[in-house]
Coordinates of C-alpha atoms and ligand atoms in Angstrom, one line a residue:
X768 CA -20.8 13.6 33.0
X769 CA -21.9 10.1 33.8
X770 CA -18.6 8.2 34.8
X771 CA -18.0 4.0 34.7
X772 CA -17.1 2.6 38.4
X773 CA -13.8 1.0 38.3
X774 CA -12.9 -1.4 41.2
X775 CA -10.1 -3.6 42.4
X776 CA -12.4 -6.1 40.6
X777 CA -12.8 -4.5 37.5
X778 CA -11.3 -5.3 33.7
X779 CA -11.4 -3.1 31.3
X780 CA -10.9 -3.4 27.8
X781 CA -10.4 -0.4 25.3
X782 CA -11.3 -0.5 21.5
X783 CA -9.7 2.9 19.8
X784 CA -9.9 3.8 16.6
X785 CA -8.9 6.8 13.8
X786 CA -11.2 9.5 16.1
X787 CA -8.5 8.8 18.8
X788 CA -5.8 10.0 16.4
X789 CA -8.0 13.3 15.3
X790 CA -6.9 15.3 17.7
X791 CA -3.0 14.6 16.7
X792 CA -3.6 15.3 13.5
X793 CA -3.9 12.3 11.7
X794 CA -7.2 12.1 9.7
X795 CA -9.8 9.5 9.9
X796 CA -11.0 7.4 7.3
X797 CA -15.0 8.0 7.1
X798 CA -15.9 11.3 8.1
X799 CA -15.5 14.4 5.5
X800 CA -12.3 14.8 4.3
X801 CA -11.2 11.5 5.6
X802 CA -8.6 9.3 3.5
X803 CA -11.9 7.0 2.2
X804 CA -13.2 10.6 0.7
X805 CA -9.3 10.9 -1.4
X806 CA -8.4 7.2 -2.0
X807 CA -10.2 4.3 -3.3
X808 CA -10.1 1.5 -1.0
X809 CA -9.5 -1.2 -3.1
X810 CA -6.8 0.9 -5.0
X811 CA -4.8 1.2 -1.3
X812 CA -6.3 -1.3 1.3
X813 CA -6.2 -4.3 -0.4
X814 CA -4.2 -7.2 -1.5
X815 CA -5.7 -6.7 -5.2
X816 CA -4.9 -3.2 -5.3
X817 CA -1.5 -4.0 -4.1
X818 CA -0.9 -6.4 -6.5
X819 CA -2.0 -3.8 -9.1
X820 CA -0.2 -1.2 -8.7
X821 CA 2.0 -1.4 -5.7
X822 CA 3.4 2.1 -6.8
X823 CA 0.0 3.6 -5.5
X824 CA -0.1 1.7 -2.4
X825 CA 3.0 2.9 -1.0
X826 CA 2.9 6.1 -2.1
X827 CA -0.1 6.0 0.2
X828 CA 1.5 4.3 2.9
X829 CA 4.9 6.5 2.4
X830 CA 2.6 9.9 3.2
X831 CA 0.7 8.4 6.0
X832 CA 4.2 8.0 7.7
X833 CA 5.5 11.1 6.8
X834 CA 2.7 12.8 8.1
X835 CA 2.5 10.2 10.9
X836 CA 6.0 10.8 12.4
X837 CA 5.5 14.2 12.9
X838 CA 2.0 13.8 15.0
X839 CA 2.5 13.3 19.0
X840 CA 0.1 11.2 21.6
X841 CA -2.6 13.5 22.6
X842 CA -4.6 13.9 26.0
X843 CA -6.7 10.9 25.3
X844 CA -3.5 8.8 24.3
X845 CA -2.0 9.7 27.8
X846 CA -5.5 9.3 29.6
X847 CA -5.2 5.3 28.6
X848 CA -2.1 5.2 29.6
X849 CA -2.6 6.6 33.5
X850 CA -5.6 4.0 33.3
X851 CA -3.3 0.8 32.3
X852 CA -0.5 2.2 35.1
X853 CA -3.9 2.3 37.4
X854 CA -5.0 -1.3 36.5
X855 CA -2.2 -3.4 35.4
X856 CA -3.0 -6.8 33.8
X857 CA -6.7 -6.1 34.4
X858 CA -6.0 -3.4 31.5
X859 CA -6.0 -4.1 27.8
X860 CA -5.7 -1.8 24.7
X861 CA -7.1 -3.2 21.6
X862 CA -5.9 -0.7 18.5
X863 CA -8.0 0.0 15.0
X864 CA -4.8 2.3 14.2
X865 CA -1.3 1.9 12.8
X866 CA 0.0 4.9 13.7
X867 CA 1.9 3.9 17.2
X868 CA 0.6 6.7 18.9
X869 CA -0.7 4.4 22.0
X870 CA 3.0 3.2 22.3
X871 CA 4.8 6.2 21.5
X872 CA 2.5 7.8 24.7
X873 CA 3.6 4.7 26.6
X874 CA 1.1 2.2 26.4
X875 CA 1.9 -1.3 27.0
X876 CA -0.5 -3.4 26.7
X877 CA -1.6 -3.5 23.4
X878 CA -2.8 -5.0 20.8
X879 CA -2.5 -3.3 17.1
X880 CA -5.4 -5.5 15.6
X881 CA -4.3 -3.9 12.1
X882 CA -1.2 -4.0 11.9
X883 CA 1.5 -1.3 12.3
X884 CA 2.3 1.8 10.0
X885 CA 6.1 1.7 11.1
X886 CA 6.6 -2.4 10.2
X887 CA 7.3 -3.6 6.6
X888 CA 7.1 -7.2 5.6
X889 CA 8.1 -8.7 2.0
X890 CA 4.7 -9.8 0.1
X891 CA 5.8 -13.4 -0.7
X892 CA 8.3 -15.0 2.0
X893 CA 8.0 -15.5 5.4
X894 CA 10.7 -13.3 6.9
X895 CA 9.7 -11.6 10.2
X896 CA 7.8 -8.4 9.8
X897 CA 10.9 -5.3 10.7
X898 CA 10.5 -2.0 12.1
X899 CA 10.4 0.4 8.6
X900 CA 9.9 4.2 8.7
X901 CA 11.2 4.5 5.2
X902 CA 9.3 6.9 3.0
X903 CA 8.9 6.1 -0.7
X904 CA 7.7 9.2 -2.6
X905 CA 9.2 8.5 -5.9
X906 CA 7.2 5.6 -7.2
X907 CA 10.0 3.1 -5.7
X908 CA 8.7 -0.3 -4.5
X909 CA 11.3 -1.5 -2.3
X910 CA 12.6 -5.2 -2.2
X911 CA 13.0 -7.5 -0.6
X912 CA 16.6 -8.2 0.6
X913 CA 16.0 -12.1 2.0
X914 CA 14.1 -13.7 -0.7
X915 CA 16.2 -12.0 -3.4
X916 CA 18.1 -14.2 -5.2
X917 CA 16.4 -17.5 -4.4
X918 CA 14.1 -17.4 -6.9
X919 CA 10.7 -16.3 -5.3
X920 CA 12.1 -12.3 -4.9
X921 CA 8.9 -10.4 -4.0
X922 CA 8.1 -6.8 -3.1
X923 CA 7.9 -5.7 0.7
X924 CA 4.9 -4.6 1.6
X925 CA 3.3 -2.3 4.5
X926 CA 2.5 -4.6 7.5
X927 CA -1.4 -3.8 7.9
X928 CA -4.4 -5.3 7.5
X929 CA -6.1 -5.1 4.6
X930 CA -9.8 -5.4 3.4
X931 CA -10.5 -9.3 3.2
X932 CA -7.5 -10.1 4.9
X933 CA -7.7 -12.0 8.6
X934 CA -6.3 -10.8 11.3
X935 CA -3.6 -12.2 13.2
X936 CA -5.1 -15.5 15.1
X937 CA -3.2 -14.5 18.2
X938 CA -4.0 -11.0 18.7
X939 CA -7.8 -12.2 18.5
X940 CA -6.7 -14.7 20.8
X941 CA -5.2 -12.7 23.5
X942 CA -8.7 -10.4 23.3
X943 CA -11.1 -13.1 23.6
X944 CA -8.6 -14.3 27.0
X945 CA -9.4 -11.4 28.5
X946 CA -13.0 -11.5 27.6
X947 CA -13.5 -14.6 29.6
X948 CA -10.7 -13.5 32.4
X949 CA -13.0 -10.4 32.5
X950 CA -16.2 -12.0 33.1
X951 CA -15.1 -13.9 35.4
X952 CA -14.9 -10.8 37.5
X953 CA -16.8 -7.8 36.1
X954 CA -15.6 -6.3 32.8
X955 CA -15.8 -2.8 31.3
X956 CA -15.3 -2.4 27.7
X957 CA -15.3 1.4 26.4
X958 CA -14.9 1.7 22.4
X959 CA -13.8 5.1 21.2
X960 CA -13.4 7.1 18.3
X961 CA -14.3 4.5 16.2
X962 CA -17.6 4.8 13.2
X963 CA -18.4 0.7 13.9
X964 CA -18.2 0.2 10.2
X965 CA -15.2 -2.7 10.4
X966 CA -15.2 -6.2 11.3
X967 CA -14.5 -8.3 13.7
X968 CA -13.6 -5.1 15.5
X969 CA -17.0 -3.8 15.4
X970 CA -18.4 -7.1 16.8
X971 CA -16.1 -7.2 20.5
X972 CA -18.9 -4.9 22.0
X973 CA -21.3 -7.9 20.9
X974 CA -19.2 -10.1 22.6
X975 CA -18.8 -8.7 25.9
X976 CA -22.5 -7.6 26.3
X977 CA -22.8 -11.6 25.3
X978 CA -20.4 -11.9 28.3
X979 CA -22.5 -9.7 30.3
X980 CA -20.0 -6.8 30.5
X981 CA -20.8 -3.5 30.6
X982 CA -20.1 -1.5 27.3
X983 CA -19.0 2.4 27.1
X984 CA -19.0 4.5 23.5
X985 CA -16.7 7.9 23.4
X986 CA -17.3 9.5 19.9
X987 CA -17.8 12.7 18.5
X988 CA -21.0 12.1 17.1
X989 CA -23.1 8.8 17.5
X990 CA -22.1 6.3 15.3
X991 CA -24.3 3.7 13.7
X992 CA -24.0 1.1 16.4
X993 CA -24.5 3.5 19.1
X994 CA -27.1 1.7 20.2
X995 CA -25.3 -1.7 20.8
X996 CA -23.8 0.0 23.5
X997 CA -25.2 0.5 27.3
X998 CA -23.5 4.1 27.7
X999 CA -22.7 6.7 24.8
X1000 CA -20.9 10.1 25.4
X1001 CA -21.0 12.3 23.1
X1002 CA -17.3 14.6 22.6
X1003 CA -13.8 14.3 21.2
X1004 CA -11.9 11.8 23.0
X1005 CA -9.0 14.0 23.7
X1006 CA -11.3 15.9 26.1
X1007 CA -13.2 13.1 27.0
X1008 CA -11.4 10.1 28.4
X1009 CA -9.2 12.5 30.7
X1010 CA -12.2 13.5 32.3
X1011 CA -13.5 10.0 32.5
X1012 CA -10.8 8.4 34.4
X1013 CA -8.4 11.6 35.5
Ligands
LIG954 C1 -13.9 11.2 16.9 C2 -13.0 12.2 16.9 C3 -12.5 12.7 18.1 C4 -13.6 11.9 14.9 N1 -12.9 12.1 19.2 N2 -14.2 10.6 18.1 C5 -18.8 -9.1 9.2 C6 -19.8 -8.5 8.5 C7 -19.6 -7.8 7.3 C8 -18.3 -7.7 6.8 C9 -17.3 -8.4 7.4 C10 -17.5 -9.1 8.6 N3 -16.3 -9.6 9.0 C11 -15.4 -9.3 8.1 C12 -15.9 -8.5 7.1 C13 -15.2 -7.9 5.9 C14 -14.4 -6.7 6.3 C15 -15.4 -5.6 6.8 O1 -15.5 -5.4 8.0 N4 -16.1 -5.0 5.9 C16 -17.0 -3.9 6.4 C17 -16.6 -2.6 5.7 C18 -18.4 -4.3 6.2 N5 -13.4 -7.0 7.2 C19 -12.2 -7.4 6.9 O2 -11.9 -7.6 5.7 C20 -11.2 -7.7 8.0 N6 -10.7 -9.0 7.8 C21 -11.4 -10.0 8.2 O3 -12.4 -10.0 9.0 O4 -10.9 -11.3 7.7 C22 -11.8 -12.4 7.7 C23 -12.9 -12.1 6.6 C24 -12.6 -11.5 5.4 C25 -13.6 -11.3 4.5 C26 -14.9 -11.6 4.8 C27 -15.2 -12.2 6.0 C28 -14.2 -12.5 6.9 C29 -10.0 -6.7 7.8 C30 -10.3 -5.3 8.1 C31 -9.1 -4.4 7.9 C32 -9.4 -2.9 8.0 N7 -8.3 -2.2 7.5 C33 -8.4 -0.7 7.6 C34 -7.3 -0.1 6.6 C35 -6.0 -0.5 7.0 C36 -5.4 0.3 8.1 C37 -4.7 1.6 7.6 O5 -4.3 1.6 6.4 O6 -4.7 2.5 8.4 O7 -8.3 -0.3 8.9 S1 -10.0 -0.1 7.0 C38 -10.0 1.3 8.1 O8 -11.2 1.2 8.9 C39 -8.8 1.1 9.0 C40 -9.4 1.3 10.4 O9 -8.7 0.7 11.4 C41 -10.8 0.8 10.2 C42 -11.8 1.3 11.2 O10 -12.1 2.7 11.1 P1 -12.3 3.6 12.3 O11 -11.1 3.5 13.2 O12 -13.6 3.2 13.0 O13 -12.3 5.0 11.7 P2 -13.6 5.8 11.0 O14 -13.0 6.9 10.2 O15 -14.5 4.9 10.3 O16 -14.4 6.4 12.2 C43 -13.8 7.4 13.1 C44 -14.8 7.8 14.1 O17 -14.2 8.7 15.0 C45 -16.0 8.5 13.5 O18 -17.3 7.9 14.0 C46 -15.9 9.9 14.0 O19 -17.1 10.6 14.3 C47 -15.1 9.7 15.3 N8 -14.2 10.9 15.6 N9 -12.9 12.6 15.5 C48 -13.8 11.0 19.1 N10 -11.7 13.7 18.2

């Protein structure tokens, strides 16, 4: 199996997504049976289908943890992690999913560019987003408990990203820093597990090749952008990225 050279010089970023997860048990979102096949998008992933029917959405969100909190890290999860310990700050982790399994497997740096499955915040004021593994399976919508009482009492709400919502302007920041601290050097960016279908995750690889880094795809089948990329291989990840950098 073709393998990337990693020097003292080298950076490496890493874009995971759901694929990652798989092999814990936590389904994806485009591939058959995946959560896009059972829920409507719009219905669960968006800030109109949350104003809707907020029921819906965290009945959605209140499974995924359940299921969630019983999944562990798997042998691609701990395969980044020996890389970071390997690297240090010339490692960085940037994270499609909301599930924590990078941390829970003792990832550091990271960057969980859609939010996090395990973090509420309330909908309408600006208290500080709070660790929440609370499960709502009977059509609760829990409350806020700051905003209560002063007139502008709002629903919490899971602390993800939604469709049409931006992502936070300092994790796209801290990315884009080590872009350029990369290519100063030489910088390695390896995507995997991820179908290339959301933005502006989908674009990084566009933006290191732009910064003349070298550009790595782990999936288990080739994805539509496969070809944006300089090196595909072709597997589950669990299997995969141990043997890449074991
Ligand atoms: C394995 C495997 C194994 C299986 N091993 N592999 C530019 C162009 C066009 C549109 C846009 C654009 N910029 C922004 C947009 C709009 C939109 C967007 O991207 N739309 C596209 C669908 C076209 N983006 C946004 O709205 C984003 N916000 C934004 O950019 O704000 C500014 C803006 C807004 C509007 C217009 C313009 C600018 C926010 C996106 C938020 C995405 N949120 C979700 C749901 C919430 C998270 C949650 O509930 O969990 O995040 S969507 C869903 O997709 C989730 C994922 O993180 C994300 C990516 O999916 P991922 O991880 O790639 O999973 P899959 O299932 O697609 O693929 C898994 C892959 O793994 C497959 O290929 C398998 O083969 C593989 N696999 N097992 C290795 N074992």
């Amino acid at each position: 199996m073709e393998r990337p050279v990693i020097d003292d010089d080298t950076f490496v970023l890493v874009l995971t997504g759901a694929g990652v997860s798989a092999e814990s048990g936590i389904p994806t979102f485009r591939d058959a049976n995946g959560l896009w096949e059972r829920h409507r998008v719009e219905d669960v992933a968006s800030p109109e289908g949350f104003r809707r029917d907020p029921t819906l959405v965290w009945r959605f969100y209140s499974q995924r943890r359940a299921a969630a909190a019983g999944c562990a890290p798997n042998p691609g999860h701990h395969a980044l992690v020996a890389l970071e310990r390997r690297l240090g700050d010339r490692f960085l982790l940037a994270t499609q999913n909301v599930d924590g399994l990078h941390r829970r497997a003792g990832s550091e740096r990271v960057v969980e560019l859609h939010g996090n499955l395990f973090t509420s915040r309330c909908a309408c004021c600006r208290r500080a987003p709070f660790a929440d593994a609370s499960v709502y399976a009977d059509g609760t919508v829990p409350a806020c408990t700051e905003c209560q009482g002063r007139g502008d009492f709002g629903p919490l709400r899971p602390h993800i990203v939604w469709f049409g919502e931006i992502l936070a302007s300092d994790d796209l920041e801290r990315v884009a820093a080590f872009v350029d601290r990369g290519a100063a050097r030489r910088l390695l960016f390896l995507a995997a597990g991820t179908s290339g279908n959301v933005y502006p995750a989908a674009g990084l690889v566009d933006e290191v090749r732009g910064a003349g880094g070298d550009t790595w795809l782990v999936n288990a089948e080739p994805p539509a952008n496969v070809a944006r990329f300089d090196h595909f291989i072709e597997g589950p990840s669990g299997v995969v990225l141990p043997r890449l950098f074991g």
